[in-house]
Coordinates of C-alpha atoms in Angstrom, one line a residue:
M153 CA 232.5 202.8 266.9
K154 CA 235.8 201.5 268.4
R155 CA 238.2 199.9 266.2
K156 CA 240.4 197.1 267.2
S157 CA 243.2 196.0 265.1
L158 CA 244.7 192.5 265.3
V159 CA 247.8 191.8 263.4
L160 CA 248.6 188.1 263.0
P161 CA 252.3 187.6 261.6
V162 CA 253.0 185.2 258.7
V163 CA 255.9 182.9 259.1
A164 CA 257.1 180.5 256.3
G165 CA 253.6 180.3 254.6
L166 CA 251.9 179.5 258.0
L167 CA 250.0 181.6 260.4
A168 CA 252.2 182.0 263.7
P169 CA 250.4 181.4 267.0
V170 CA 249.9 184.7 268.8
L171 CA 249.0 185.4 272.6
A172 CA 245.1 185.4 273.3
A173 CA 243.2 188.3 274.7
C174 CA 243.5 188.9 278.4
G175 CA 240.8 188.1 280.7
G176 CA 239.2 185.5 283.0
S177 CA 238.3 181.7 281.9
D178 CA 234.7 182.0 282.8
G179 CA 233.5 183.6 279.4
G180 CA 230.9 182.2 277.3
S181 CA 227.2 182.3 276.8
G182 CA 225.9 180.1 279.4
S183 CA 222.3 181.7 279.9
G184 CA 220.9 179.7 277.1
D185 CA 220.6 182.7 275.0
A186 CA 221.9 182.6 271.3
I187 CA 224.9 184.7 270.1
V188 CA 223.6 185.9 266.7
V189 CA 226.0 186.2 263.9
G190 CA 225.1 187.8 260.7
T191 CA 226.3 186.8 257.2
T192 CA 225.6 187.7 253.6
D193 CA 226.4 184.0 252.5
Q194 CA 223.2 182.5 250.8
F195 CA 222.6 178.9 251.5
T196 CA 220.4 177.4 248.9
A197 CA 219.3 174.0 247.8
T198 CA 218.4 173.9 244.1
K199 CA 218.3 171.3 241.3
E200 CA 221.6 172.4 240.2
S201 CA 223.0 172.4 243.7
P202 CA 221.0 169.9 245.6
A203 CA 223.4 169.1 248.2
P204 CA 224.9 172.3 249.7
F205 CA 226.2 170.8 253.1
D206 CA 227.4 167.3 251.7
P207 CA 231.1 167.1 252.3
A208 CA 231.5 165.3 248.9
F209 CA 229.8 168.5 247.3
A210 CA 230.4 171.6 249.2
Y211 CA 233.1 173.7 248.2
D212 CA 232.7 177.3 249.0
T213 CA 233.5 179.2 252.2
G214 CA 229.9 179.6 253.4
S215 CA 228.9 176.0 253.3
W216 CA 232.2 175.0 254.8
N217 CA 232.1 177.2 257.6
V218 CA 228.5 175.3 258.5
L219 CA 230.4 172.0 258.1
R220 CA 233.3 173.2 260.4
Q221 CA 230.8 173.5 263.4
S222 CA 229.0 170.3 262.8
L223 CA 231.5 167.8 261.3
Q224 CA 234.7 166.5 262.9
T225 CA 237.8 166.2 261.1
L226 CA 240.9 163.9 262.3
M227 CA 243.1 167.3 262.4
H228 CA 242.4 171.1 262.7
I229 CA 244.4 174.3 262.6
P230 CA 245.0 175.5 266.0
R231 CA 243.9 178.9 267.3
G232 CA 246.2 181.4 265.9
G233 CA 247.7 179.1 263.3
G234 CA 250.5 176.9 262.7
A235 CA 250.7 173.3 261.8
P236 CA 247.5 171.1 262.1
V237 CA 247.1 169.4 265.4
P238 CA 244.7 166.4 266.4
E239 CA 240.9 167.1 266.6
A240 CA 239.0 163.7 266.4
A241 CA 242.2 161.9 266.4
S242 CA 244.3 161.6 269.7
N243 CA 247.4 161.6 267.5
C244 CA 248.7 161.5 264.0
R245 CA 252.0 161.1 262.3
F246 CA 253.8 160.2 259.0
S247 CA 255.0 156.8 259.7
D248 CA 258.0 156.6 256.8
N249 CA 260.4 158.9 255.6
Q250 CA 258.8 159.6 252.4
N251 CA 255.7 161.2 253.8
E252 CA 253.6 158.5 252.0
S253 CA 251.8 156.5 254.9
Y254 CA 250.0 158.6 257.5
R255 CA 248.5 157.0 260.6
C256 CA 246.1 158.2 262.9
E257 CA 244.6 156.8 266.3
L258 CA 241.0 158.0 267.2
R259 CA 240.1 159.8 270.6
D260 CA 238.3 157.6 273.0
G261 CA 234.5 158.2 273.3
L262 CA 233.6 159.7 269.9
K263 CA 230.0 159.5 269.0
F264 CA 227.7 160.5 266.3
A265 CA 224.6 162.4 267.1
S266 CA 222.8 159.1 267.0
G267 CA 224.7 157.7 269.9
A268 CA 226.5 155.4 267.8
E269 CA 230.4 155.1 268.5
I270 CA 232.9 156.3 265.8
T271 CA 235.4 153.9 264.6
S272 CA 238.2 153.8 262.1
Q273 CA 235.7 152.3 259.5
D274 CA 233.5 155.3 259.7
V275 CA 236.6 157.5 258.8
K276 CA 237.3 155.4 256.1
F277 CA 233.7 155.2 255.0
S278 CA 233.5 159.0 254.9
I279 CA 236.8 159.7 252.9
D280 CA 236.2 156.8 250.4
R281 CA 232.5 158.1 249.9
V282 CA 233.8 161.6 248.7
I283 CA 236.5 159.8 246.1
D284 CA 233.8 157.3 245.1
I285 CA 231.0 160.3 244.4
N286 CA 233.6 162.1 242.6
S287 CA 231.7 165.5 242.4
E288 CA 232.9 167.8 240.0
A289 CA 231.8 170.6 242.2
G290 CA 233.5 169.4 245.5
A291 CA 236.7 169.4 246.9
V292 CA 237.7 165.8 246.2
G293 CA 241.0 166.9 244.5
L294 CA 242.4 167.3 248.0
L295 CA 241.9 163.5 248.6
K296 CA 242.8 162.3 245.1
N297 CA 246.4 161.3 246.2
I298 CA 245.1 158.7 248.6
D299 CA 245.8 155.1 247.4
T300 CA 244.5 153.0 249.9
I301 CA 242.9 153.3 253.5
E302 CA 243.9 150.7 256.1
T303 CA 241.9 150.1 259.4
P304 CA 244.1 147.7 261.4
S305 CA 242.0 148.2 264.4
A306 CA 238.7 150.0 265.4
S307 CA 240.4 153.1 266.7
E308 CA 243.4 153.2 264.0
V309 CA 243.6 154.3 260.6
I310 CA 246.3 154.5 258.0
F311 CA 246.4 156.5 254.8
H312 CA 248.8 155.1 252.0
L313 CA 249.5 157.8 249.5
K314 CA 250.3 157.5 246.0
T315 CA 253.2 160.2 246.0
P316 CA 254.7 161.9 248.9
D317 CA 252.6 164.8 250.4
A318 CA 253.8 167.0 253.2
T319 CA 250.5 168.9 253.2
F320 CA 248.3 165.8 253.7
P321 CA 247.6 166.6 257.5
Y322 CA 246.3 170.1 256.4
K323 CA 243.9 168.3 253.9
L324 CA 242.6 166.2 256.9
S325 CA 241.6 169.4 258.6
T326 CA 239.2 170.3 255.8
P327 CA 235.6 169.6 255.6
V328 CA 235.9 167.3 252.6
A329 CA 237.5 165.0 255.2
G330 CA 234.7 165.4 257.7
I331 CA 233.5 162.1 259.6
V332 CA 229.8 161.4 258.6
D333 CA 227.5 158.8 260.0
P334 CA 227.1 155.7 257.6
E335 CA 223.6 155.5 258.8
A336 CA 222.6 158.9 257.4
Y337 CA 224.8 159.0 254.3
D338 CA 224.6 156.9 251.3
G339 CA 228.1 155.7 250.4
R340 CA 227.4 156.2 246.5
K341 CA 225.2 159.3 246.4
L342 CA 225.0 163.0 247.6
R343 CA 222.7 163.7 250.6
D344 CA 220.4 166.4 249.4
G345 CA 219.0 169.3 251.4
F346 CA 220.4 170.9 254.6
D347 CA 220.8 168.0 257.2
V348 CA 224.2 167.3 258.7
T349 CA 224.8 164.4 261.0
G350 CA 228.4 164.2 262.4
S351 CA 230.2 164.5 265.8
G352 CA 231.4 168.2 265.7
P353 CA 231.0 170.6 268.6
Y354 CA 227.7 171.6 267.5
N355 CA 224.5 170.0 266.5
F356 CA 222.9 171.8 263.5
K357 CA 219.4 172.6 262.5
A358 CA 218.4 174.8 259.6
E359 CA 215.3 177.0 259.6
T360 CA 214.2 177.5 255.9
D361 CA 211.9 179.6 253.3
G362 CA 211.2 177.2 250.5
D363 CA 214.5 176.3 249.2
R364 CA 216.8 178.7 251.3
I365 CA 218.2 178.9 254.8
V366 CA 217.0 182.0 256.6
K367 CA 218.6 180.7 260.0
A368 CA 221.2 178.2 260.8
V369 CA 221.1 177.2 264.4
F370 CA 224.2 175.7 266.3
T371 CA 223.5 173.9 269.6
K372 CA 226.2 172.7 271.9
N373 CA 226.8 168.9 271.3
S374 CA 227.1 167.5 274.8
S375 CA 228.8 164.3 273.5
Y376 CA 231.5 166.3 271.7
K377 CA 234.9 164.8 272.4
G378 CA 237.6 166.8 270.6
D379 CA 240.3 169.6 270.9
L380 CA 238.0 172.6 270.7
K381 CA 237.0 174.6 273.7
L382 CA 233.4 176.0 273.3
R383 CA 232.8 179.5 274.7
N384 CA 228.8 179.3 274.3
D385 CA 226.1 177.0 274.1
K386 CA 224.1 178.4 271.2
V387 CA 224.8 180.3 268.1
E388 CA 222.7 181.4 265.4
L389 CA 223.9 182.4 261.9
R390 CA 221.4 184.6 260.1
S391 CA 221.5 185.3 256.2
Y392 CA 220.8 188.6 254.9
P393 CA 220.5 189.9 251.3
D394 CA 223.5 192.3 251.4
A395 CA 225.8 194.2 253.7
A396 CA 223.5 197.1 254.1
A397 CA 220.7 194.9 255.6
M398 CA 223.1 193.2 257.8
G399 CA 224.6 196.4 259.1
K400 CA 220.7 197.8 260.0
A401 CA 220.4 194.3 261.6
L402 CA 223.5 194.9 263.9
D403 CA 222.4 198.7 264.5
S404 CA 219.0 197.4 265.7
G405 CA 220.5 194.7 268.1
E406 CA 219.1 192.0 265.9
I407 CA 222.4 190.6 265.5
D408 CA 225.5 190.6 267.8
V409 CA 228.2 190.0 265.2
M410 CA 228.6 191.2 261.6
A411 CA 231.0 188.7 259.7
R412 CA 231.1 187.9 256.0
T413 CA 230.9 190.1 253.9
M414 CA 231.0 193.7 255.0
S415 CA 231.0 196.3 252.2
P416 CA 234.0 198.7 251.7
D417 CA 231.8 201.5 252.3
Q418 CA 230.4 200.2 255.7
I419 CA 234.0 199.7 256.9
E420 CA 235.3 203.1 255.9
D421 CA 232.2 204.5 257.6
M422 CA 232.4 202.7 260.6
T423 CA 236.4 203.7 260.9
A424 CA 235.6 207.3 260.4
K425 CA 232.7 207.3 262.7
P426 CA 233.4 205.2 265.7
T427 CA 230.8 204.4 268.5
D428 CA 231.1 203.2 272.2
K429 CA 228.8 200.3 271.4
I430 CA 230.2 198.6 268.4
E431 CA 233.7 197.3 267.8
L432 CA 235.3 197.1 264.5
T433 CA 238.0 194.3 264.5
E434 CA 240.5 194.3 261.4
M435 CA 242.3 191.1 260.8
P436 CA 244.9 189.9 258.2
G437 CA 243.3 187.9 255.1
L438 CA 244.4 185.4 252.9
E439 CA 241.5 185.9 250.5
I440 CA 242.5 186.5 246.8
R441 CA 240.6 187.5 243.5
Y442 CA 241.4 186.5 240.1
L443 CA 240.0 185.9 236.4
A444 CA 240.0 182.6 234.9
F445 CA 240.3 181.8 231.4
D446 CA 238.6 178.9 229.5
T447 CA 241.8 178.0 227.5
D448 CA 239.9 175.6 225.1
E449 CA 237.6 178.6 224.1
P450 CA 238.8 179.8 220.6
V451 CA 238.7 183.7 221.6
V452 CA 241.1 183.2 224.7
K453 CA 242.8 180.1 223.3
D454 CA 245.9 182.1 221.9
K455 CA 248.0 183.0 225.1
A456 CA 248.6 186.6 223.6
V457 CA 245.0 187.3 224.1
R458 CA 245.4 186.3 227.9
Q459 CA 249.0 188.3 228.0
A460 CA 247.4 191.4 226.3
V461 CA 244.6 191.3 229.3
A462 CA 247.2 191.0 231.8
S463 CA 249.1 194.0 230.3
L464 CA 246.2 196.1 230.6
V465 CA 244.5 195.3 234.0
D466 CA 245.3 198.0 236.6
R467 CA 245.0 196.5 239.9
G468 CA 245.9 199.6 241.9
E469 CA 242.7 201.4 240.3
I470 CA 240.5 198.4 241.3
A471 CA 242.0 198.3 244.8
S472 CA 241.7 202.2 245.6
E473 CA 238.6 202.9 243.7
V474 CA 236.2 199.8 244.4
Y475 CA 237.8 198.5 247.6
G476 CA 239.7 201.4 249.3
S477 CA 241.8 200.5 252.3
T478 CA 240.4 196.7 252.4
A479 CA 242.5 195.5 249.3
E480 CA 245.8 195.6 247.9
P481 CA 247.2 194.5 244.4
L482 CA 248.3 191.1 243.8
Y483 CA 250.7 189.9 241.2
S484 CA 250.8 186.2 241.9
L485 CA 248.3 183.5 242.8
I486 CA 250.2 183.1 246.1
P487 CA 249.5 186.1 248.2
A488 CA 252.3 188.5 249.6
T489 CA 251.6 187.3 253.2
I490 CA 252.8 183.9 252.3
T491 CA 256.4 183.3 252.3
A492 CA 256.6 181.9 248.9
H493 CA 255.1 184.7 247.2
T494 CA 256.8 186.3 244.1
N495 CA 255.6 189.5 242.1
S496 CA 255.7 187.3 239.1
F497 CA 252.9 189.3 237.1
F498 CA 254.6 192.7 237.8
N499 CA 257.9 191.3 236.9
K500 CA 256.7 190.4 233.5
Y501 CA 254.1 193.0 232.7
G502 CA 255.0 195.9 234.9
E503 CA 252.3 198.7 235.0
P504 CA 249.4 198.7 232.8
D505 CA 250.7 199.2 229.1
P506 CA 248.2 199.5 226.1
A507 CA 251.1 199.5 223.6
E508 CA 252.5 196.5 225.1
A509 CA 249.2 194.6 224.7
K510 CA 248.7 195.8 221.2
R511 CA 252.2 194.4 220.3
L512 CA 251.3 191.1 221.7
L513 CA 248.2 190.8 219.8
D514 CA 249.7 192.0 216.5
E515 CA 252.5 189.7 216.8
A516 CA 250.0 186.8 217.3
G517 CA 247.8 188.0 214.3
V518 CA 244.8 188.2 216.6
Q519 CA 242.1 190.5 215.1
T520 CA 240.9 193.3 217.4
P521 CA 238.7 194.2 219.3
V522 CA 238.5 190.8 221.0
Q523 CA 235.0 190.2 222.2
F524 CA 233.9 188.1 225.1
T525 CA 231.9 188.6 228.4
L526 CA 233.3 188.9 231.8
N527 CA 231.2 186.6 234.0
Y528 CA 230.6 187.2 237.7
T529 CA 228.8 186.1 240.8
T530 CA 226.3 188.7 242.2
D531 CA 225.8 187.5 245.7
H532 CA 228.8 185.6 246.8
Y533 CA 231.6 187.8 247.3
G534 CA 229.9 191.0 248.4
E535 CA 228.0 193.8 246.5
A536 CA 231.4 195.8 245.6
T537 CA 231.9 192.8 242.9
A538 CA 229.5 194.5 240.4
K539 CA 231.6 197.5 240.6
E540 CA 234.9 195.7 240.2
F541 CA 233.8 194.1 236.9
E542 CA 232.7 197.5 235.5
T543 CA 236.0 198.8 236.2
L544 CA 237.7 195.9 234.6
K545 CA 235.4 196.3 231.6
K546 CA 236.3 199.9 231.4
Q547 CA 240.2 199.3 231.6
L548 CA 240.0 196.7 228.6
N549 CA 237.7 198.5 226.5
S550 CA 239.2 201.8 226.8
S551 CA 242.4 200.3 225.0
G552 CA 240.4 200.0 222.0
L553 CA 241.7 196.3 221.6
F554 CA 238.8 194.7 223.5
D555 CA 234.9 194.8 223.2
V556 CA 233.9 193.1 226.3
D557 CA 230.5 193.0 228.3
T558 CA 229.9 192.1 231.9
K559 CA 227.1 189.5 233.3
G560 CA 226.3 188.8 236.9
T561 CA 224.7 185.5 238.0
E562 CA 223.5 184.4 241.5
W563 CA 226.0 182.0 242.9
S564 CA 223.7 178.9 243.0
K565 CA 223.6 179.0 239.2
F566 CA 227.1 180.6 238.6
R567 CA 229.0 177.9 240.2
P568 CA 227.4 174.9 238.2
A569 CA 227.7 176.9 235.3
Q570 CA 231.3 177.7 235.7
T571 CA 232.2 173.9 236.4
R572 CA 230.3 172.8 233.3
G573 CA 232.7 175.1 231.2
D574 CA 229.8 177.6 230.2
Y575 CA 232.1 180.7 230.6
T576 CA 235.1 182.0 228.7
V577 CA 236.3 184.5 231.2
Y578 CA 235.0 184.6 234.6
G579 CA 235.9 186.1 238.2
M580 CA 236.1 184.0 241.4
G581 CA 237.4 184.3 244.7
W582 CA 239.5 182.0 246.9
F583 CA 240.0 181.4 250.6
P584 CA 242.6 178.8 251.2
D585 CA 241.5 175.5 252.1
F586 CA 244.8 175.4 254.4
P587 CA 247.5 178.1 254.7
D588 CA 250.1 176.7 252.6
P589 CA 251.3 178.0 249.2
D590 CA 250.5 174.5 247.6
N591 CA 246.8 175.5 248.2
Y592 CA 247.3 178.5 246.0
I593 CA 248.8 176.4 243.2
A594 CA 247.4 173.0 243.1
P595 CA 243.6 173.9 243.1
F596 CA 244.2 175.8 239.9
L597 CA 247.0 173.9 238.1
D598 CA 247.0 170.3 239.2
E599 CA 244.9 167.3 237.8
N600 CA 241.2 167.4 239.0
N601 CA 241.7 171.2 239.7
F602 CA 238.5 172.7 241.2
L603 CA 237.9 175.0 238.4
N604 CA 237.5 172.1 236.1
A605 CA 239.6 173.8 234.0
P606 CA 241.1 172.4 230.6
Y607 CA 244.5 174.3 231.2
S608 CA 247.4 171.8 231.8
N609 CA 251.1 172.2 232.1
K610 CA 253.1 168.9 232.4
K611 CA 256.0 170.5 234.2
V612 CA 253.8 172.0 237.0
S613 CA 251.6 169.0 237.7
G614 CA 254.0 166.3 236.8
E615 CA 257.1 167.8 238.3
L616 CA 257.0 170.7 240.4
I617 CA 253.9 170.3 242.4
P618 CA 255.2 166.7 243.6
Q619 CA 258.6 168.1 244.4
S620 CA 257.2 170.8 246.5
R621 CA 255.1 168.2 248.2
S622 CA 258.0 166.1 249.1
E623 CA 259.4 168.7 251.1
A624 CA 258.6 168.3 254.8
E625 CA 260.3 171.7 255.7
R626 CA 257.9 174.0 253.6
S627 CA 260.4 176.7 253.2
A628 CA 262.6 174.5 251.2
A629 CA 259.8 174.1 248.4
A630 CA 260.1 177.9 247.7
K631 CA 262.2 177.5 244.6
S632 CA 259.6 175.1 243.0
F633 CA 256.7 177.7 243.9
A634 CA 258.7 180.5 242.4
Q635 CA 258.9 178.6 239.1
M636 CA 255.1 177.6 239.0
Q637 CA 254.3 181.6 239.7
D638 CA 256.5 182.5 236.6
I639 CA 254.8 179.8 234.4
V640 CA 251.4 181.2 235.5
A641 CA 252.4 184.7 234.6
E642 CA 253.5 183.3 231.1
D643 CA 250.6 181.3 230.2
V644 CA 247.8 183.3 232.2
P645 CA 245.1 180.6 232.8
V646 CA 244.1 182.7 235.9
L647 CA 245.1 186.3 236.4
P648 CA 245.3 187.4 240.0
L649 CA 243.6 190.8 241.0
W650 CA 243.7 191.5 244.7
Q651 CA 244.2 190.3 248.1
G652 CA 242.0 191.4 250.9
K653 CA 241.8 192.0 254.5
Q654 CA 238.8 191.0 256.9
Y655 CA 236.7 192.8 259.2
V656 CA 234.1 191.7 261.8
A657 CA 231.9 194.4 263.7
A658 CA 230.5 193.0 266.9
D659 CA 228.7 194.6 270.1
D660 CA 231.1 195.4 272.8
D661 CA 229.9 192.8 275.0
I662 CA 230.8 189.9 272.9
S663 CA 234.2 188.3 273.5
G664 CA 236.4 186.2 271.1
V665 CA 235.7 188.1 268.1
E666 CA 239.3 188.3 266.9
W667 CA 239.4 184.5 266.9
A668 CA 236.2 183.9 265.5
L669 CA 237.3 184.5 261.9
N670 CA 241.0 183.2 261.0
P671 CA 242.8 184.5 258.1
S672 CA 241.7 181.7 255.9
G673 CA 238.0 182.9 256.2
E674 CA 237.0 180.0 258.5
L675 CA 234.4 181.0 260.8
L676 CA 235.1 179.5 264.3
L677 CA 231.8 180.1 266.2
W678 CA 232.9 178.4 269.5
E679 CA 235.3 181.4 270.0
L680 CA 232.4 183.6 270.3
G681 CA 231.2 184.3 274.2
T682 CA 229.7 187.0 276.5
G683 CA 232.1 188.6 278.9
S684 CA 236.0 187.9 279.0
A685 CA 237.8 185.5 276.9
V686 CA 241.1 183.3 276.9

C-alpha cells in the first residue's frame, strides 16, 4: 500500500488554503458508474431517534455528512479551509459595525427537487422551523442567537442577532441551517424516516433493511446552482458493521474508498505493508474525545471528585496503547492545532498523580472508593472505544480511590439516553461544526449546550463567550478563550482526553481523496473522481 501524507497548516484557528493536487481538469466519474465509499457510520430510524436526517434533529457527523450532500446552506467552508464563502447565496455580509445584522442575497435560479423556485421565505421557514421545533438532540443552539429574520425581497434575507457574533457566517454553513422545501417539511414537527428534500449538489435516496440504511445513493442534481464543483455523477455510501468488514470490502473491490472510521490496527498494518493498488492518505484532524459529567448527580457533584479523575487519567497511555500514532494527548477542549489552545489541564494537574487525587478527595471529605459507571457508545466512534474505556477503568480503579465499571450502548440508544441525563459519566467525541475555537467551548458551556448538561458558569456564558464573539479578528479573542479553558480545568464539567488524525484508504484510480474528508470530519463526496483532479 502506498502511503500519501497531506499536511494542511492551521492559522489563527482556521484551516489555511493549500494548493490542489496536480492534474488535468477533466477528472470525474462520468461513465455512470458510482464511486462507492465505505463507512462504519450506522443510520437508523427508531422510536427514540425517528428523524436521523431532519436538520432540526440531526447532530452527529454521519447524519450531517448525508445532509451536506443533499441540502444547500447559504455559506460553506471552501476547499482547503478558511473563512466561509457564499454557497446558496451570491453574497453575504455584516451590514453593521457590531456584527449584529447579517444580510444575504440568494443566487439566481435556485430550485428544490420539486422544481419550485427557492426564495428568501424558504430560507426563513427553514431556520425558523429548527428554532420552533427546538429539539434537545439537535443543533438548535447554533441558531439561538437569532432574534428576527427579515425578508425584504424574494432574494434577500437579513438575520438580526440578539448579541454580536462574528462566528455567525460559520453557523450558516452547517446543516442545521440547511434550506428545506416547505412542501415536504412541517414547520412544527420533525420529518421522520430517511427522506431529504433540498437543493444540494446531489439527490439522495436511501436503500434500507428494516429500520436501517444499508446504502445511501447520491445522484448528481442537474438543477443544482451553487459554488461546489462536482467531479462525479454518482456516489454510493455503504455502511459496514465494523472497520474489519469495511477493509475486506476495499480489498475485494466492493468499495473504492474506505473512510470513517478505520481502526488503529488497520492503519498501522497498511503503513507497514504498503501495496501498489491501495493508497492510504493521512490528513490532519480536529476531532477530540472527552469524558463528560452530570454535575447534578450526587456522586460527581463535588468538583473534587471530578478533579481527582483529572489527576488520575493517563492520556499518554490511552493514546499509545489504544490508538497508536493516530492520536495525541489533549489537555484542553480546544485542540492543539487551533491557535487559541492552551494546556490548561496539564498546567493544573501535570502528570497522573494518585497522591494528589487522594489529597483532593480527603480534603473534600469524599468517601472512597467512589463508585460510578463509565458509559460509552459501541458503534459510533470505532471499535477501539471499548478498549479505551477499559483502560480508563483500569487507571481509576488501580488508584484504590475509585470503583468504576464500564457499559457500552449502541449510538441510536446512547445519544437519546445521554440527552435525557441518564448517564452520570460518559464518553463522547466531537468534530467541530466549524473550525473556530468558539465551537469547542460554546457547545459544552453555553446555554442550550448540545449535551443538555446542567453545568453552568455565568462568567463563561454571560461574559467570556459574548466577549469572544464580538471580536471580528478572531485572534483577538485568544485571552477570553484562555480564561475559559482554565475555568474548565478548574471545574471539570468535561475532561478532554485526546485528539486524532484522519485517514482514508482508496483504490489508486480514485482522485480527490485528499479533499474528500476535511479536518472537521466533513465528507465532501463531490471531490471524488476517477482520473486526474484539480
